[in-house]
Amino acid sequence: MTNLQREGMEAARHELVTLDGLTAADGAAPTETFVINTRAAIAKLDAALNEFSCSDTARS
């Protein structure tokens, strides 16, 4: 993984962590709200970052 790819994944993870748990309203029906759950996507990014981190370490 390149530094640019890692930085992009880390930036995406940061944004998803920021959004997780927020309550949002539907623009068409503002009285309808829902909670944003990004935990599954964060877990996938963590797994990918960890996998590449381990493989980068193994190559060193």
Backbone as ProteinMPNN parsed JSONL, in Angstrom:
{"seq_chain_A": "MTNLQREGMEAARHELVTLDGLTAADGAAPTETFVINTRAAIAKLDAALNEFSCSDTARS", "coords_chain_A": {"N_chain_A": [[0.855, -1.162, 0.0], [0.551, 2.194, -0.81], [1.782, 5.311, 0.593], [-0.028, 7.356, 0.04], [-2.413, 5.939, -0.448], [-2.796, 4.763, 2.088], [-3.074, 7.088, 3.657], [-5.427, 8.089, 2.535], [-7.276, 6.08, 3.23], [-7.117, 6.271, 6.008], [-8.08, 8.874, 6.369], [-10.701, 8.572, 5.426], [-11.629, 6.769, 7.339], [-11.496, 8.364, 9.635], [-13.497, 10.28, 9.054], [-15.755, 8.615, 8.976], [-15.818, 7.698, 11.633], [-16.396, 10.085, 12.888], [-19.006, 10.532, 11.96], [-20.424, 8.357, 12.982], [-23.083, 7.322, 15.003], [-24.458, 9.719, 14.98], [-27.544, 11.527, 14.846], [-29.759, 11.804, 12.213], [-31.891, 13.586, 9.926], [-34.425, 13.005, 7.509], [-34.52, 14.752, 4.508], [-36.853, 14.999, 2.957], [-38.79, 14.182, 4.693], [-38.704, 15.633, 7.394], [-39.417, 15.078, 10.042], [-38.913, 12.466, 10.411], [-36.382, 10.606, 11.75], [-33.101, 9.109, 11.955], [-30.44, 7.033, 13.166], [-27.078, 7.253, 12.383], [-25.024, 4.609, 11.451], [-21.9, 3.596, 11.216], [-20.191, 1.622, 11.907], [-19.618, -0.951, 10.805], [-18.352, -0.364, 8.377], [-16.138, 1.023, 9.344], [-14.86, -1.039, 10.732], [-14.124, -2.69, 8.588], [-12.29, -1.022, 7.249], [-10.379, -0.8, 9.294], [-9.515, -3.482, 9.428], [-8.384, -3.791, 6.88], [-6.371, -1.812, 6.94], [-4.836, -2.825, 9.049], [-4.085, -5.313, 8.016], [-2.457, -4.574, 5.827], [-0.561, -3.166, 7.214], [0.653, -5.152, 8.727], [1.689, -6.737, 6.653], [3.457, -4.951, 5.493], [5.294, -4.67, 7.549], [6.288, -7.255, 7.673], [7.728, -7.386, 5.332], [9.847, -5.737, 5.829]], "CA_chain_A": [[0.0, 0.0, 0.0], [1.339, 3.425, -0.845], [1.455, 6.282, 1.64], [-1.234, 8.074, -0.375], [-3.547, 5.043, -0.206], [-2.968, 4.661, 3.542], [-3.607, 8.367, 4.128], [-6.815, 8.164, 2.087], [-8.078, 5.175, 4.064], [-7.167, 6.828, 7.359], [-8.973, 10.038, 6.316], [-12.063, 8.045, 5.319], [-11.959, 6.199, 8.646], [-11.74, 9.489, 10.544], [-14.811, 10.848, 8.736], [-16.781, 7.653, 9.388], [-15.876, 7.72, 13.096], [-17.081, 11.335, 13.227], [-20.43, 10.398, 11.646], [-21.06, 7.246, 13.692], [-23.92, 7.646, 16.148], [-25.212, 10.958, 14.811], [-28.94, 11.425, 14.452], [-29.994, 12.567, 10.987], [-33.288, 13.687, 9.502], [-34.664, 12.879, 6.075], [-34.913, 16.047, 3.958], [-38.235, 14.944, 2.466], [-39.67, 13.973, 5.857], [-37.817, 16.054, 8.489], [-39.782, 14.525, 11.35], [-38.369, 11.102, 10.441], [-34.948, 10.628, 12.03], [-32.427, 7.823, 12.066], [-29.085, 7.117, 13.691], [-26.076, 6.794, 11.416], [-24.189, 3.533, 11.978], [-20.799, 3.341, 10.283], [-19.256, 0.702, 12.564], [-19.192, -2.044, 9.913], [-17.384, 0.193, 7.424], [-14.923, 1.312, 10.117], [-14.214, -2.33, 11.0], [-13.487, -3.145, 7.343], [-11.101, -0.191, 7.045], [-9.395, -1.215, 10.299], [-8.961, -4.774, 9.019], [-7.52, -3.569, 5.715], [-5.18, -1.081, 7.388], [-4.04, -3.743, 9.859], [-3.517, -6.326, 7.116], [-1.356, -3.98, 5.08], [0.453, -2.795, 8.192], [1.369, -6.39, 9.05], [2.46, -7.19, 5.496], [4.562, -4.0, 5.328], [6.26, -4.998, 8.588], [6.901, -8.538, 7.313], [8.677, -7.149, 4.239], [11.0, -4.949, 6.308]], "C_chain_A": [[0.905, 1.231, 0.0], [0.937, 4.338, 0.314], [0.168, 7.023, 1.308], [-2.486, 7.226, -0.13], [-3.843, 4.93, 1.289], [-3.588, 5.943, 4.091], [-5.073, 8.527, 3.735], [-7.728, 7.291, 2.931], [-8.2, 5.703, 5.489], [-8.086, 8.048, 7.416], [-10.43, 9.588, 6.244], [-12.513, 7.479, 6.663], [-12.294, 7.306, 9.639], [-13.127, 10.089, 10.311], [-15.938, 9.915, 9.181], [-16.928, 7.608, 10.907], [-16.637, 8.959, 13.556], [-18.585, 11.211, 13.017], [-21.148, 9.352, 12.499], [-21.835, 7.73, 14.915], [-24.703, 8.94, 16.03], [-26.653, 10.659, 14.431], [-29.151, 12.337, 13.256], [-31.482, 12.577, 10.674], [-33.352, 13.571, 7.99], [-35.149, 14.236, 5.562], [-36.357, 16.085, 3.503], [-39.233, 14.779, 3.608], [-38.876, 14.324, 7.117], [-38.194, 15.538, 9.878], [-39.306, 13.086, 11.509], [-36.86, 11.197, 10.674], [-34.402, 9.205, 12.107], [-31.025, 8.062, 12.594], [-28.136, 6.521, 12.662], [-25.179, 5.761, 12.095], [-23.125, 3.201, 10.933], [-19.811, 2.311, 10.835], [-18.758, -0.416, 11.653], [-18.142, -1.548, 8.919], [-16.062, 0.509, 8.125], [-14.157, 0.017, 10.377], [-13.504, -2.861, 9.756], [-12.229, -2.337, 7.052], [-10.005, -0.578, 8.033], [-8.721, -2.524, 9.898], [-7.997, -4.601, 7.851], [-6.237, -2.847, 6.118], [-4.266, -1.987, 8.199], [-3.358, -4.792, 8.988], [-2.312, -5.764, 6.366], [-0.226, -3.564, 6.003], [1.305, -4.01, 8.53], [2.221, -6.853, 7.875], [3.618, -6.245, 5.214], [5.668, -4.308, 6.327], [6.998, -6.285, 8.234], [7.945, -8.359, 6.216], [9.93, -6.429, 4.702], [12.087, -5.821, 6.876]], "O_chain_A": [[1.898, 1.288, 0.725], [-0.113, 4.155, 0.931], [-0.641, 7.29, 2.197], [-3.502, 7.738, 0.34], [-5.0, 4.995, 1.705], [-4.518, 5.892, 4.896], [-5.872, 9.044, 4.516], [-8.824, 7.708, 3.305], [-9.259, 5.597, 6.107], [-8.796, 8.239, 8.403], [-11.292, 10.153, 6.917], [-13.653, 7.689, 7.075], [-13.26, 7.199, 10.393], [-13.85, 10.373, 11.266], [-16.956, 10.371, 9.702], [-18.043, 7.491, 11.416], [-17.427, 8.895, 14.498], [-19.362, 11.733, 13.817], [-22.356, 9.454, 12.712], [-21.303, 8.458, 15.753], [-25.532, 9.237, 16.891], [-26.94, 9.658, 13.774], [-28.767, 13.506, 13.283], [-32.231, 11.698, 11.099], [-32.436, 13.993, 7.284], [-36.087, 14.807, 6.119], [-37.021, 17.11, 3.652], [-40.387, 15.192, 3.495], [-38.424, 13.43, 7.832], [-37.368, 15.561, 10.79], [-39.298, 12.55, 12.618], [-36.145, 11.804, 9.877], [-35.143, 8.24, 12.297], [-30.488, 9.164, 12.481], [-28.363, 5.429, 12.14], [-24.644, 6.006, 13.176], [-23.419, 2.6, 9.9], [-18.718, 2.146, 10.293], [-17.588, -0.789, 11.724], [-17.158, -2.239, 8.655], [-14.99, 0.286, 7.562], [-12.932, -0.013, 10.252], [-12.41, -3.417, 9.854], [-11.21, -2.9, 6.652], [-8.836, -0.675, 7.659], [-7.504, -2.661, 10.014], [-6.92, -5.196, 7.836], [-5.146, -3.224, 5.689], [-3.045, -1.925, 8.051], [-2.191, -5.12, 9.2], [-1.269, -6.413, 6.283], [0.941, -3.605, 5.616], [2.53, -3.915, 8.611], [3.348, -7.311, 8.067], [4.665, -6.687, 4.741], [6.849, -4.217, 5.993], [8.202, -6.394, 8.469], [8.932, -9.093, 6.17], [10.966, -6.501, 4.042], [13.117, -5.313, 7.318]]}, "name": "protein", "num_of_chains": 1, "seq": "MTNLQREGMEAARHELVTLDGLTAADGAAPTETFVINTRAAIAKLDAALNEFSCSDTARS"}
